[in-house]
């Protein structure tokens, strides 16, 4: 049971990291688009 809980926690942590990276990329792309527009 403990192994399952640890595996689930690791999976959720990895998913959160990927989501954060995606948001960071979106913000970076928006900033570049604004720079190109100016």
mmCIF file of C-alpha atoms in Angstrom:
data_model
loop_
_atom_site.group_PDB
_atom_site.id
_atom_site.type_symbol
_atom_site.label_atom_id
_atom_site.label_comp_id
_atom_site.label_asym_id
_atom_site.label_seq_id
_atom_site.Cartn_x
_atom_site.Cartn_y
_atom_site.Cartn_z
ATOM 1 C CA UNK A 1 0.000 0.000 0.000
ATOM 2 C CA UNK A 2 2.851 2.393 0.826
ATOM 3 C CA UNK A 3 4.532 1.643 -2.520
ATOM 4 C CA UNK A 4 1.334 2.524 -4.348
ATOM 5 C CA UNK A 5 1.053 5.820 -2.461
ATOM 6 C CA UNK A 6 4.687 6.703 -3.237
ATOM 7 C CA UNK A 7 4.238 5.832 -6.921
ATOM 8 C CA UNK A 8 1.084 7.934 -7.118
ATOM 9 C CA UNK A 9 2.784 10.892 -5.427
ATOM 10 C CA UNK A 10 5.723 10.668 -7.860
ATOM 11 C CA UNK A 11 3.356 10.548 -10.820
ATOM 12 C CA UNK A 12 1.470 13.613 -9.606
ATOM 13 C CA UNK A 13 4.733 15.499 -9.033
ATOM 14 C CA UNK A 14 5.906 14.741 -12.567
ATOM 15 C CA UNK A 15 2.576 15.824 -14.017
ATOM 16 C CA UNK A 16 2.748 19.100 -12.091
ATOM 17 C CA UNK A 17 6.273 19.757 -13.393
ATOM 18 C CA UNK A 18 5.161 19.204 -16.975
ATOM 19 C CA UNK A 19 2.218 21.572 -16.481
ATOM 20 C CA UNK A 20 4.513 24.239 -15.043
ATOM 21 C CA UNK A 21 6.924 23.865 -17.967
ATOM 22 C CA UNK A 22 4.038 24.251 -20.403
ATOM 23 C CA UNK A 23 2.841 27.448 -18.735
ATOM 24 C CA UNK A 24 6.390 28.800 -18.777
ATOM 25 C CA UNK A 25 6.708 28.095 -22.493
ATOM 26 C CA UNK A 26 3.373 29.784 -23.198
ATOM 27 C CA UNK A 27 4.421 32.913 -21.316
ATOM 28 C CA UNK A 28 7.773 32.951 -23.092
ATOM 29 C CA UNK A 29 6.115 32.603 -26.503
ATOM 30 C CA UNK A 30 3.683 35.421 -25.676
ATOM 31 C CA UNK A 31 6.585 37.651 -24.659
ATOM 32 C CA UNK A 32 8.411 36.930 -27.903
ATOM 33 C CA UNK A 33 5.287 37.680 -29.905
ATOM 34 C CA UNK A 34 4.975 41.045 -28.148
ATOM 35 C CA UNK A 35 8.640 41.836 -28.820
ATOM 36 C CA UNK A 36 8.179 41.007 -32.504
ATOM 37 C CA UNK A 37 5.057 43.180 -32.715
ATOM 38 C CA UNK A 38 6.885 46.213 -31.321
#
